[in-house]
Coordinates of C-alpha atoms in Angstrom, one line a residue:
Chain A
X254 CA -36.1 -2.1 1.1
X255 CA -34.6 -5.3 2.3
X256 CA -30.8 -4.9 2.0
X257 CA -29.9 -8.6 2.3
X258 CA -32.5 -9.4 -0.4
X259 CA -31.1 -6.7 -2.7
X260 CA -27.6 -7.9 -2.3
X261 CA -28.7 -11.5 -2.9
X262 CA -30.5 -10.6 -6.0
X263 CA -27.1 -9.4 -7.5
X264 CA -24.8 -11.9 -5.8
X265 CA -26.7 -14.9 -7.4
X266 CA -25.5 -13.5 -10.8
X267 CA -22.0 -13.2 -9.4
X268 CA -22.2 -16.9 -8.3
X269 CA -23.2 -17.9 -11.8
X270 CA -20.5 -15.6 -13.3
X271 CA -17.8 -17.3 -11.2
X272 CA -18.9 -20.7 -12.5
X273 CA -18.9 -19.4 -16.1
X274 CA -15.7 -17.4 -16.1
X275 CA -13.6 -19.7 -13.8
X276 CA -14.7 -23.2 -15.0
X277 CA -13.1 -26.3 -13.3
X278 CA -10.8 -27.4 -16.1
X279 CA -7.6 -29.4 -16.3
X280 CA -5.6 -29.7 -14.0
X281 CA -8.8 -30.2 -12.1
X282 CA -7.3 -30.1 -8.6
X283 CA -5.8 -26.7 -9.3
X284 CA -9.1 -25.3 -10.3
X285 CA -10.9 -27.0 -7.4
X286 CA -8.4 -25.3 -5.1
X287 CA -8.9 -21.9 -6.8
X288 CA -12.8 -22.2 -6.7
X289 CA -12.9 -23.5 -3.1
X290 CA -13.1 -20.2 -1.3
X291 CA -15.2 -18.3 -4.0
X292 CA -17.7 -21.2 -3.9
X293 CA -17.8 -21.1 -0.1
X294 CA -19.8 -17.9 -0.3
X295 CA -19.0 -14.8 1.7
X296 CA -21.2 -11.7 1.6
X297 CA -20.2 -10.6 -1.9
X298 CA -20.2 -7.0 -0.8
X299 CA -17.5 -5.9 -3.2
X300 CA -19.1 -7.3 -6.4
X301 CA -22.4 -6.0 -5.2
X302 CA -20.9 -2.5 -5.0
X303 CA -19.5 -2.9 -8.6
X304 CA -23.0 -3.7 -9.8
X305 CA -24.8 -1.1 -7.8
X306 CA -22.3 1.6 -8.8
X307 CA -23.0 0.8 -12.5
X308 CA -26.7 0.9 -11.9
X309 CA -26.5 4.2 -10.0
X310 CA -24.9 5.8 -13.1
X311 CA -27.6 4.5 -15.4
X312 CA -26.0 1.2 -16.6
X313 CA -26.8 -2.4 -15.7
X314 CA -25.7 -5.7 -14.2
X315 CA -24.9 -7.3 -17.6
X316 CA -22.3 -4.6 -18.5
X317 CA -20.3 -5.0 -15.3
X318 CA -20.8 -8.7 -14.3
X319 CA -17.4 -9.8 -15.5
X320 CA -15.8 -6.9 -13.6
X321 CA -17.8 -7.8 -10.5
X322 CA -16.5 -11.4 -10.7
X323 CA -12.9 -10.1 -11.3
X324 CA -13.1 -8.0 -8.1
X325 CA -14.5 -11.0 -6.1
X326 CA -11.7 -13.2 -7.4
X327 CA -9.0 -10.6 -6.4
X328 CA -10.6 -10.5 -2.9
X329 CA -10.4 -14.3 -2.6
X330 CA -6.9 -14.3 -3.9
X331 CA -5.8 -12.1 -1.1
X332 CA -7.6 -14.3 1.5
X333 CA -5.8 -17.4 0.2
X334 CA -2.3 -15.9 0.3
X335 CA -3.0 -14.0 3.6
X336 CA -4.1 -17.2 5.3
X337 CA -0.7 -18.8 4.4
X338 CA 1.2 -15.8 5.8
X339 CA -0.9 -15.4 8.9
X340 CA -1.1 -19.1 9.6
X341 CA -4.9 -18.9 9.7
X342 CA -6.1 -22.5 9.3
X343 CA -9.8 -21.8 9.3
X344 CA -11.6 -19.6 6.8
X345 CA -15.4 -19.3 6.4
X346 CA -15.8 -22.1 8.9
X347 CA -13.8 -24.5 6.8
X348 CA -10.1 -25.6 6.6
X349 CA -8.1 -22.9 4.7
X350 CA -6.8 -23.7 1.2
X351 CA -3.3 -24.3 2.4
X352 CA -4.6 -26.8 4.9
X353 CA -6.5 -28.8 2.2
X354 CA -4.0 -28.5 -0.7
X355 CA -0.7 -27.7 1.0
X356 CA 1.2 -24.5 0.8
X357 CA 2.4 -24.9 -2.8
X358 CA -1.2 -25.6 -3.8
X359 CA -2.5 -22.5 -2.0
X360 CA 0.2 -20.2 -3.6
X361 CA -0.7 -21.5 -7.0
X362 CA -4.5 -21.4 -6.4
X363 CA -4.1 -17.7 -5.4
X364 CA -1.9 -16.9 -8.4
X365 CA -4.5 -18.6 -10.6
X366 CA -7.3 -16.5 -9.2
X367 CA -5.2 -13.4 -9.7
X368 CA -4.5 -14.2 -13.4
X369 CA -8.1 -15.0 -14.0
X370 CA -9.3 -11.7 -12.6
X371 CA -7.2 -9.7 -15.1
X372 CA -8.1 -12.1 -18.0
X373 CA -11.8 -11.6 -17.2
X374 CA -11.5 -7.9 -17.0
X375 CA -10.0 -7.7 -20.5
X376 CA -13.2 -9.3 -21.7
X377 CA -15.6 -7.2 -19.8
X378 CA -17.9 -5.7 -22.4
X379 CA -17.3 -2.0 -22.5
X380 CA -18.3 0.4 -25.3
X381 CA -14.7 1.7 -25.4
X382 CA -11.5 -0.3 -24.8
X383 CA -10.1 2.7 -23.0
X384 CA -12.6 1.9 -20.2
X385 CA -11.4 -1.6 -19.7
X386 CA -7.8 -0.5 -19.8
X387 CA -8.5 2.2 -17.1
X388 CA -10.2 -0.5 -15.0
X389 CA -7.3 -2.9 -15.3
X390 CA -5.0 0.0 -14.2
X391 CA -7.2 0.6 -11.2
X392 CA -7.4 -3.0 -10.2
X393 CA -3.6 -3.6 -10.6
X394 CA -2.9 -0.6 -8.5
X395 CA -5.4 -1.8 -5.9
X396 CA -3.6 -5.2 -5.8
X397 CA -0.3 -3.5 -5.3
X398 CA -1.8 -1.4 -2.4
X399 CA -3.1 -4.6 -0.9
X400 CA 0.4 -6.1 -0.9
X401 CA 1.8 -2.9 0.7
X402 CA -1.0 -3.0 3.3
X403 CA -0.4 -6.7 4.2
X404 CA 3.4 -6.0 4.4
X405 CA 2.7 -3.1 6.8
X406 CA 0.3 -5.3 8.9
X407 CA 3.0 -8.0 9.2
X408 CA 5.6 -5.4 10.1
X409 CA 3.4 -3.7 12.7
X410 CA 3.4 -7.0 14.7
X411 CA 7.0 -6.3 15.7
X412 CA 6.6 -2.6 16.5
X413 CA 5.3 -0.8 19.6
X414 CA 5.2 2.7 18.1
X415 CA 2.6 2.3 15.4
X416 CA 0.8 5.7 14.9
X417 CA -2.8 6.4 14.1
X418 CA -1.8 7.6 10.7
X419 CA 0.2 4.5 9.9
X420 CA -2.7 2.3 11.1
X421 CA -5.2 4.1 8.9
X422 CA -2.8 3.9 5.9
X423 CA -2.5 0.2 6.5
X424 CA -6.2 -0.5 6.6
X425 CA -6.9 1.9 3.7
X426 CA -4.5 -0.3 1.6
X427 CA -5.7 -3.7 3.0
X428 CA -9.4 -3.0 2.8
X429 CA -10.2 0.5 1.6
X430 CA -8.8 0.4 -1.9
X431 CA -10.6 -2.7 -3.1
X432 CA -14.0 -1.1 -2.1
X433 CA -12.8 2.1 -3.8
X434 CA -11.8 0.2 -7.0
X435 CA -15.1 -1.7 -7.0
X436 CA -17.2 1.4 -7.0
X437 CA -14.9 3.3 -9.5
X438 CA -14.8 0.3 -11.9
X439 CA -18.6 0.0 -11.8
X440 CA -18.9 3.7 -12.6
X441 CA -16.4 3.7 -15.4
X442 CA -17.7 0.7 -17.2
X443 CA -21.2 2.1 -16.6
X444 CA -20.1 5.1 -18.7
X445 CA -19.9 7.7 -15.9
X446 CA -17.8 10.9 -16.3
X447 CA -14.6 11.2 -14.4
X448 CA -16.0 13.4 -11.7
X449 CA -18.5 10.7 -10.8
X450 CA -16.1 7.8 -11.0
X451 CA -13.6 9.7 -8.8
X452 CA -16.3 10.5 -6.2
X453 CA -17.3 6.8 -6.2
X454 CA -13.7 5.8 -5.7
X455 CA -13.4 8.1 -2.6
X456 CA -16.8 6.9 -1.3
X457 CA -15.6 3.2 -1.6
X458 CA -12.4 4.1 0.1
X459 CA -14.1 5.7 3.1
X460 CA -16.7 2.9 3.4
X461 CA -13.9 0.3 3.3
X462 CA -11.9 2.0 6.0
X463 CA -15.0 2.4 8.2
X464 CA -15.7 -1.3 7.7
X465 CA -12.3 -2.3 9.0
X466 CA -12.1 0.1 12.0
X467 CA -15.6 -0.8 13.1
X468 CA -14.3 -4.4 13.3
X469 CA -12.2 -3.2 16.3
X470 CA -15.4 -1.8 18.0
X471 CA -17.2 -5.1 17.4
X472 CA -14.4 -7.0 19.0
X473 CA -14.9 -5.0 22.2
X474 CA -18.7 -4.7 22.4
X475 CA -20.2 -7.8 21.0
X476 CA -21.0 -10.7 23.3
X477 CA -19.2 -14.0 22.8
X478 CA -22.3 -15.8 21.7
X479 CA -22.9 -13.4 18.8
X480 CA -19.2 -12.8 17.9
X481 CA -18.3 -16.5 17.7
X482 CA -15.1 -15.8 19.6
X483 CA -14.0 -14.3 23.0
X484 CA -14.7 -10.6 23.4
X485 CA -11.5 -8.5 23.5
X486 CA -9.4 -11.1 21.7
X487 CA -7.6 -8.3 19.8
X488 CA -6.4 -7.0 23.2
X489 CA -5.2 -10.3 24.4
X490 CA -3.3 -10.9 21.1
X491 CA -1.7 -7.5 21.6
X492 CA -3.0 -6.3 18.2
X493 CA -2.3 -2.6 17.5
X494 CA -5.9 -1.7 16.6
X495 CA -7.0 1.9 16.5
X496 CA -8.7 1.5 19.9
X497 CA -5.4 0.2 21.4
X498 CA -3.3 2.9 19.8
X499 CA -5.7 5.6 21.2
X500 CA -5.7 4.1 24.7
X501 CA -1.9 3.6 24.7
X502 CA -1.4 7.2 23.6
X503 CA -3.6 8.3 26.5
X504 CA -1.4 6.3 28.9
X505 CA -4.0 3.7 29.7
X506 CA -2.3 0.6 31.1
X507 CA -4.1 -2.5 29.9
X508 CA -3.0 -5.5 32.0
X509 CA -4.2 -8.1 29.5
X510 CA -2.7 -6.4 26.4
X511 CA -0.7 -9.1 24.5
X512 CA -1.0 -11.6 27.4
X513 CA -2.7 -14.2 25.2
X514 CA -5.4 -15.0 27.8
X515 CA -7.5 -13.3 30.4
X516 CA -10.5 -14.0 32.7
X517 CA -13.9 -12.6 31.8
X518 CA -13.5 -10.3 34.8
X519 CA -10.1 -9.0 33.4
X520 CA -11.6 -8.5 30.0
X521 CA -14.6 -6.5 31.4
X522 CA -12.1 -4.4 33.4
X523 CA -10.1 -3.7 30.3
X524 CA -13.2 -2.8 28.2
X525 CA -14.3 -0.5 31.1
X526 CA -10.9 1.2 31.0
X527 CA -11.2 1.8 27.3
X528 CA -14.7 3.2 27.7
X529 CA -13.5 5.5 30.4
X530 CA -10.6 6.7 28.2
X531 CA -13.1 7.3 25.4
X532 CA -11.1 5.0 23.1
X533 CA -14.1 3.0 21.9
X534 CA -16.3 6.0 21.4
X535 CA -13.4 7.7 19.5
X536 CA -13.1 4.8 17.0
X537 CA -16.9 4.4 16.7
X538 CA -17.3 8.2 16.0
X539 CA -14.5 8.0 13.4
X540 CA -16.2 5.2 11.6
X541 CA -19.5 7.1 11.7
X542 CA -17.7 10.1 10.2
X543 CA -16.2 8.1 7.4
X544 CA -19.6 6.6 6.5
X545 CA -21.3 10.0 6.6
X546 CA -18.7 11.5 4.3
X547 CA -18.9 8.4 2.0
X548 CA -22.7 8.7 1.7
X549 CA -22.5 12.4 1.0
X550 CA -20.2 11.7 -2.0
X551 CA -23.0 9.5 -3.5
X552 CA -25.0 12.7 -4.1
X553 CA -22.8 13.3 -7.2
X554 CA -25.5 11.1 -8.9
X555 CA -29.3 11.5 -8.9
X556 CA -31.5 9.6 -6.5
X557 CA -32.3 6.0 -7.5
X558 CA -33.0 2.7 -5.9
X559 CA -29.4 1.6 -6.4
X560 CA -28.1 4.8 -4.7
X561 CA -30.4 4.0 -1.8
X562 CA -29.0 0.5 -1.6
X563 CA -25.4 1.8 -1.7
X564 CA -26.2 4.1 1.2
X565 CA -27.7 1.1 3.1
X566 CA -24.5 -0.9 2.5
X567 CA -22.6 2.1 3.9
X568 CA -24.8 2.1 7.0
X569 CA -24.5 -1.7 7.3
X570 CA -20.8 -1.4 7.7
X571 CA -21.2 0.3 11.1
X572 CA -24.5 -1.2 12.4
X573 CA -23.6 -4.9 11.9
X574 CA -22.8 -6.7 15.2
X575 CA -20.4 -9.3 13.7
Chain B
X179 CA 26.9 -10.3 -35.4
X180 CA 27.7 -10.7 -31.8
X181 CA 24.6 -12.2 -30.2
X182 CA 25.6 -11.5 -26.6
X183 CA 26.4 -7.9 -27.6
X184 CA 23.1 -7.4 -29.4
X185 CA 21.1 -8.8 -26.3
X186 CA 23.1 -6.5 -24.0
X187 CA 22.4 -3.5 -26.1
X188 CA 18.7 -4.1 -25.4
X189 CA 18.8 -5.4 -21.9
X190 CA 20.6 -2.3 -20.7
X191 CA 17.3 -0.4 -21.5
X192 CA 15.4 -3.1 -19.7
X193 CA 17.5 -2.6 -16.6
X194 CA 16.8 1.1 -16.7
X195 CA 13.1 0.4 -17.3
X196 CA 12.9 -1.8 -14.2
X197 CA 14.4 1.0 -12.1
X198 CA 11.9 3.5 -13.6
X199 CA 8.7 1.5 -13.5
X200 CA 9.4 -0.4 -10.3
X201 CA 10.9 2.3 -8.0
X202 CA 11.9 1.3 -4.5
X203 CA 9.2 3.2 -2.6
X204 CA 7.5 2.8 0.8
X205 CA 7.3 0.2 2.4
X206 CA 11.0 0.0 1.3
X207 CA 11.7 -3.5 2.4
X208 CA 8.8 -4.8 0.2
X209 CA 10.1 -3.1 -2.9
X210 CA 13.7 -4.2 -2.0
X211 CA 12.4 -7.8 -1.9
X212 CA 10.5 -7.3 -5.2
X213 CA 13.5 -5.8 -6.9
X214 CA 16.1 -8.3 -5.5
X215 CA 15.8 -10.9 -8.3
X216 CA 15.2 -8.6 -11.2
X217 CA 18.3 -6.5 -10.1
X218 CA 20.4 -9.7 -9.8
X219 CA 20.4 -10.0 -13.6
X220 CA 19.6 -13.0 -15.6
X221 CA 20.0 -13.3 -19.4
X222 CA 16.9 -11.1 -20.1
X223 CA 16.1 -13.3 -23.1
X224 CA 12.4 -12.8 -22.7
X225 CA 12.4 -9.0 -22.8
X226 CA 15.0 -9.1 -25.6
X227 CA 12.6 -11.2 -27.7
X228 CA 9.8 -8.6 -27.0
X229 CA 12.0 -5.8 -28.3
X230 CA 13.4 -7.8 -31.2
X231 CA 9.9 -8.9 -32.3
X232 CA 8.8 -5.3 -32.3
X233 CA 11.9 -4.3 -34.3
X234 CA 11.3 -7.2 -36.8
X235 CA 7.8 -5.8 -37.6
X236 CA 9.2 -2.3 -38.2
X237 CA 8.6 -0.8 -34.7
X238 CA 11.2 0.2 -32.1
X239 CA 12.4 -0.3 -28.6
X240 CA 10.7 2.7 -27.1
X241 CA 7.2 1.5 -28.1
X242 CA 7.6 -1.8 -26.3
X243 CA 10.0 -1.2 -23.5
X244 CA 7.2 -1.1 -20.8
X245 CA 5.9 -4.4 -22.1
X246 CA 9.4 -5.9 -22.1
X247 CA 9.8 -4.9 -18.5
X248 CA 6.3 -6.3 -17.7
X249 CA 7.3 -9.7 -19.2
X250 CA 10.6 -9.7 -17.2
X251 CA 8.7 -9.0 -14.0
X252 CA 6.3 -11.8 -14.6
X253 CA 9.2 -14.2 -15.2
X254 CA 10.8 -13.1 -11.9
X255 CA 7.4 -13.4 -10.1
X256 CA 7.3 -17.0 -11.1
X257 CA 10.8 -17.6 -9.9
X258 CA 10.1 -16.1 -6.5
X259 CA 7.0 -18.2 -5.9
X260 CA 8.4 -21.4 -7.5
X261 CA 11.5 -21.2 -5.2
X262 CA 9.2 -21.2 -2.2
X263 CA 7.2 -24.2 -3.5
X264 CA 10.3 -26.2 -4.7
X265 CA 12.3 -25.3 -1.5
X266 CA 15.1 -24.0 -3.7
X267 CA 17.2 -21.8 -1.4
X268 CA 19.7 -20.6 -4.0
X269 CA 18.8 -18.5 -7.1
X270 CA 21.3 -16.8 -9.4
X271 CA 24.0 -17.8 -6.9
X272 CA 22.4 -15.9 -4.1
X273 CA 20.0 -16.8 -1.2
X274 CA 16.4 -17.0 -2.6
X275 CA 13.9 -14.2 -1.7
X276 CA 12.2 -16.5 0.9
X277 CA 15.5 -17.1 2.6
X278 CA 16.2 -13.4 2.9
X279 CA 12.7 -12.0 3.7
X280 CA 10.9 -15.1 4.9
X281 CA 8.1 -16.9 3.2
X282 CA 5.5 -14.2 3.8
X283 CA 7.9 -11.6 2.4
X284 CA 8.5 -13.8 -0.7
X285 CA 4.8 -14.4 -1.3
X286 CA 4.2 -10.6 -1.1
X287 CA 7.2 -9.7 -3.2
X288 CA 6.0 -12.1 -5.9
X289 CA 2.4 -10.7 -5.8
X290 CA 3.8 -7.2 -6.0
X291 CA 5.9 -8.0 -9.1
X292 CA 2.7 -9.6 -10.6
X293 CA 0.5 -6.5 -10.0
X294 CA 3.2 -4.2 -11.3
X295 CA 3.5 -6.1 -14.5
X296 CA -0.1 -5.6 -15.4
X297 CA 0.0 -1.9 -14.2
X298 CA 3.0 -1.2 -16.5
X299 CA 1.3 -3.0 -19.4
X300 CA -1.8 -0.7 -19.2
X301 CA 0.6 2.3 -19.6
X302 CA 2.6 0.8 -22.5
X303 CA 2.3 3.4 -25.3
X304 CA 0.3 1.8 -28.1
X305 CA -1.4 3.7 -30.9
X306 CA -4.6 1.9 -30.1
X307 CA -5.9 0.8 -26.6
X308 CA -7.2 -2.4 -28.2
X309 CA -3.6 -3.4 -28.6
X310 CA -2.7 -3.0 -24.9
X311 CA -5.9 -4.8 -24.0
X312 CA -5.0 -7.7 -26.3
X313 CA -1.5 -7.9 -24.7
X314 CA -2.9 -7.9 -21.2
X315 CA -5.2 -10.8 -22.2
X316 CA -2.2 -12.7 -23.6
X317 CA -0.1 -12.1 -20.5
X318 CA -2.8 -13.0 -18.1
X319 CA -3.5 -16.3 -20.0
X320 CA 0.3 -17.0 -20.0
X321 CA 0.3 -16.5 -16.2
X322 CA -2.5 -18.9 -15.8
X323 CA -0.8 -21.4 -18.0
X324 CA 2.4 -21.0 -15.9
X325 CA 0.3 -21.8 -12.8
X326 CA -1.1 -24.9 -14.5
X327 CA 2.4 -26.0 -15.7
X328 CA 3.9 -25.6 -12.2
X329 CA 0.9 -27.5 -10.7
X330 CA 1.6 -30.4 -13.2
X331 CA 5.3 -30.3 -12.4
X332 CA 4.6 -30.7 -8.7
X333 CA 2.1 -33.4 -9.4
X334 CA 4.4 -35.4 -11.7
X335 CA 6.9 -35.9 -8.8
X336 CA 4.5 -38.4 -7.3
X337 CA 3.7 -40.2 -10.5
X338 CA 5.5 -43.0 -12.4
X339 CA 3.4 -43.0 -15.5
X340 CA 4.0 -39.5 -16.9
X341 CA 3.7 -39.7 -20.7
X342 CA 5.8 -37.7 -23.3
X343 CA 2.6 -35.7 -24.2
X344 CA 2.0 -34.8 -20.6
X345 CA 5.7 -33.8 -20.1
X346 CA 5.6 -31.6 -23.3
X347 CA 2.4 -30.0 -22.2
X348 CA 3.9 -29.2 -18.8
X349 CA 7.0 -27.5 -20.2
X350 CA 5.0 -25.7 -22.8
X351 CA 3.0 -24.1 -20.0
X352 CA 5.9 -23.6 -17.7
X353 CA 8.4 -22.1 -20.2
X354 CA 6.9 -22.1 -23.7
X355 CA 4.0 -19.7 -23.3
X356 CA 6.0 -16.9 -21.8
X357 CA 8.4 -16.9 -24.8
X358 CA 5.3 -17.1 -27.0
X359 CA 3.6 -14.2 -25.2
X360 CA 6.8 -12.2 -25.4
X361 CA 7.1 -12.5 -29.2
X362 CA 3.4 -12.0 -29.8
X363 CA 3.2 -8.9 -27.5
X364 CA 6.2 -7.4 -29.2
X365 CA 4.6 -7.9 -32.6
X366 CA 1.1 -6.6 -31.6
X367 CA 2.4 -3.4 -29.9
X368 CA 4.7 -3.0 -32.9
X369 CA 1.6 -2.8 -35.1
X370 CA 1.9 -6.2 -36.9
X371 CA -1.2 -7.8 -38.5
X372 CA -2.7 -10.9 -36.8
X373 CA -1.1 -13.4 -39.1
X374 CA 2.3 -12.1 -38.1
X375 CA 1.7 -11.9 -34.4
X376 CA 0.2 -15.4 -34.4
X377 CA 3.2 -16.8 -36.2
X378 CA 5.5 -15.0 -33.7
X379 CA 3.5 -16.6 -30.8
X380 CA 4.0 -20.1 -32.3
X381 CA 7.7 -19.3 -32.9
X382 CA 8.2 -18.3 -29.2
X383 CA 6.3 -21.4 -28.0
X384 CA 8.5 -23.7 -30.0
X385 CA 11.7 -21.9 -29.0
X386 CA 10.7 -22.0 -25.3
X387 CA 9.9 -25.7 -25.4
X388 CA 13.2 -26.4 -27.1
X389 CA 15.0 -24.3 -24.5
X390 CA 13.5 -26.5 -21.7
X391 CA 14.0 -29.9 -23.2
X392 CA 17.6 -29.1 -24.2
X393 CA 18.2 -28.5 -20.5
X394 CA 17.8 -32.3 -20.1
X395 CA 20.5 -32.9 -22.7
X396 CA 22.8 -30.5 -21.1
X397 CA 22.4 -32.3 -17.7
X398 CA 23.6 -35.5 -19.4
X399 CA 26.4 -34.2 -21.7
X400 CA 28.1 -31.3 -20.0
X401 CA 31.1 -32.0 -17.7
X402 CA 30.7 -31.0 -14.1
X403 CA 33.3 -28.2 -14.3
X404 CA 31.2 -26.4 -17.0
X405 CA 27.7 -27.3 -15.6
X406 CA 28.4 -26.2 -12.1
X407 CA 26.7 -29.3 -10.7
X408 CA 27.2 -33.1 -11.0
X409 CA 26.4 -34.5 -14.4
X410 CA 23.3 -36.7 -14.4
X411 CA 21.7 -35.0 -11.4
X412 CA 18.3 -35.2 -13.0
X413 CA 18.6 -39.0 -13.1
X414 CA 19.8 -39.3 -9.5
X415 CA 16.8 -37.1 -8.4
X416 CA 14.5 -39.4 -10.3
X417 CA 13.2 -36.5 -12.4
X418 CA 10.8 -37.5 -15.2
X419 CA 12.6 -35.6 -17.9
X420 CA 11.9 -36.4 -21.5
X421 CA 15.1 -38.4 -21.7
X422 CA 14.0 -40.5 -18.7
X423 CA 10.5 -41.0 -20.1
X424 CA 12.0 -42.2 -23.5
X425 CA 14.4 -44.6 -21.8
X426 CA 11.8 -46.0 -19.3
X427 CA 9.4 -46.6 -22.2
X428 CA 12.2 -48.6 -24.0
X429 CA 12.6 -50.7 -20.9
X430 CA 16.0 -49.4 -20.0
X431 CA 16.8 -50.1 -16.4
X432 CA 18.7 -47.3 -14.8
X433 CA 20.3 -48.3 -11.5
X434 CA 20.8 -44.8 -10.3
X435 CA 17.4 -43.4 -11.2
X436 CA 16.0 -41.7 -8.1
X437 CA 18.7 -43.1 -5.9
X438 CA 19.9 -39.6 -4.8
X439 CA 23.6 -40.4 -5.3
X440 CA 25.9 -42.3 -7.5
X441 CA 29.6 -42.8 -8.3
X442 CA 31.1 -41.2 -11.4
X443 CA 31.4 -44.7 -12.8
X444 CA 27.7 -45.4 -12.3
X445 CA 26.7 -42.0 -13.9
X446 CA 28.9 -42.8 -16.9
X447 CA 27.3 -46.2 -17.2
X448 CA 23.8 -44.7 -17.1
X449 CA 24.7 -42.0 -19.7
X450 CA 26.1 -44.8 -21.8
X451 CA 22.8 -46.8 -21.5
X452 CA 20.9 -43.7 -22.5
X453 CA 23.1 -43.2 -25.5
X454 CA 22.7 -46.8 -26.5
X455 CA 18.9 -46.6 -26.2
X456 CA 19.0 -43.4 -28.4
X457 CA 17.2 -41.4 -25.6
X458 CA 19.7 -38.5 -25.6
X459 CA 19.7 -38.3 -29.4
X460 CA 15.9 -38.5 -29.5
X461 CA 15.6 -35.4 -27.2
X462 CA 18.4 -33.5 -29.0
X463 CA 16.7 -34.1 -32.3
X464 CA 13.4 -33.1 -31.0
X465 CA 14.9 -29.8 -29.7
X466 CA 16.5 -29.2 -33.1
X467 CA 13.2 -29.9 -34.9
X468 CA 11.4 -27.4 -32.7
X469 CA 14.0 -24.7 -33.3
X470 CA 14.0 -25.3 -37.1
X471 CA 10.2 -25.0 -37.1
X472 CA 10.4 -21.9 -34.9
X473 CA 12.9 -20.2 -37.2
X474 CA 10.9 -21.1 -40.3
X475 CA 7.9 -19.2 -38.9
X476 CA 10.0 -16.0 -38.7
X477 CA 9.9 -15.9 -42.5
X478 CA 6.5 -14.3 -42.1
X479 CA 8.4 -11.0 -42.0
X480 CA 11.0 -9.7 -44.3
X481 CA 14.7 -10.1 -43.6
X482 CA 16.2 -7.6 -41.2
X483 CA 19.0 -7.4 -38.6
X484 CA 16.4 -8.1 -35.8
X485 CA 15.1 -11.2 -37.5
X486 CA 18.7 -12.4 -37.8
X487 CA 19.2 -11.9 -34.1
X488 CA 16.0 -13.7 -33.3
X489 CA 17.2 -16.7 -35.3
X490 CA 20.5 -16.5 -33.5
X491 CA 18.6 -16.6 -30.1
X492 CA 16.7 -19.7 -31.4
X493 CA 20.0 -21.4 -32.2
X494 CA 21.5 -20.3 -28.9
X495 CA 18.8 -22.3 -27.1
X496 CA 20.3 -25.6 -28.4
X497 CA 24.0 -24.8 -28.7
X498 CA 24.6 -23.4 -25.2
X499 CA 26.5 -25.8 -23.0
X500 CA 24.9 -24.6 -19.7

């Protein structure tokens, strides 16, 4: 089974779905701004899990395609607004939306993506309207969690006493809940009973958290030529990642933490200190544990090709090198 | 019948509903920022029309209170984001949300209000889930229209050739559709048949447009001590209001248009020119016509106290002096 191929098979339908459900209409520039990021690609992991979850409970792509598109639009909405807040001017190798259309344009493009996501979800074909309503409830709660997570993230920048629990809550909200919602929505629209859709939610939550904390490991262990940015940049920026929190709690003194720049030698020394303190292994093991637990939860449904692909996606979260 | 008293009777429930459905939870500052504008008051005309529409079709406040709160939160969401875009630092006599919590805080506070509105609407008690789903569809489309309207408004600032039709489309989207959605949602959740809820939508749309264009008249005709700002400020700012469009089309040359400042004498002269050209009467008559058509549509339901109050709200739109 070729994971990338299996994801592409589904994401090509998502691409067409975006064109169909979010046409570039008047005022054209608004819709061009809204479509800019979704059209730029991305891995489409979230809509893929919506579709695979539906397949794994015996349903099909057609039933959940609108919902898959809705989830992808919500993801892109958060990127557009986050980039304004974080002053990130580059996204997917291109100028961010607020760079191209100004801040007002980016706020409106994000709001438009948001509205469209809910509009599409009301039209998702479900056998019972209760299912759509339940999915809208899940997605609106996920959006609220994402706002809370982003708020915490911004707040953490000015705090030195962020705990492991607070960090995990923040990334659960910023990243975990949308994977959780994706899998649960796929299961619900696919007609699964509550025990299955609840297990899928929890599976998505764990996978999403693992995805995010493994990012911290990648930042430490991946060479610059693969990563596309300097190794250890999180440390130099003084980011309170889980690795940093673990190390600081162990009393490790990192000379380059928050210093903004460092020589390769200093970075190597810091990474060595983190290895010695067991901070990198600690976070890697935690990610592995989350993935193992997430995969285990998938056994609530019978074996199928889609279930195998979902497990492969889970593994991909912690084997990717960038 | 005391209109203000009748609105207050209903808005006190909306106030309690906001506290109940949008509690100030962790992270507290995010929810304080989200609650700041809704708690600062406002006329609550939109939620009042949701409730009155439900009453007028034989339903009651309890059935539609969550939906009324949802509409009020959407209205406040648009104010929070619009104030960032328009750089308006004062709202309801207080510092705007972005002044108190920064721009990132205001973007997130707005997004939170948005998510919450949809979440609340999924829980609105309706006898049939199809009704909730229909209302979510209406509200999400209204939100998208508001984005389109705000985009057009921003774009018009840099154009000299805005037509009457474009201006009316812009204010229909910025203001009309949320009144339209309010009345339609009240009717649908109240169990009205489609012909009634469609007529209520159209009534709300006309009332909302009249509300907005009558603002232009107020800017010209209300003395400074009542208006709270200099008379004719729209002219000095060079705003393409319907009065300005009408006058410019008639070849009226307004010396102070877009000049930023003017003496009282110059303003009086400009207002006199607009009166001579019939521009103020033209817009006042248009607003009166919209209101008359809106009220007529209410006759799709039998006479009732709620219907009388709705008609009084319609009249209020064009009799208020500020």
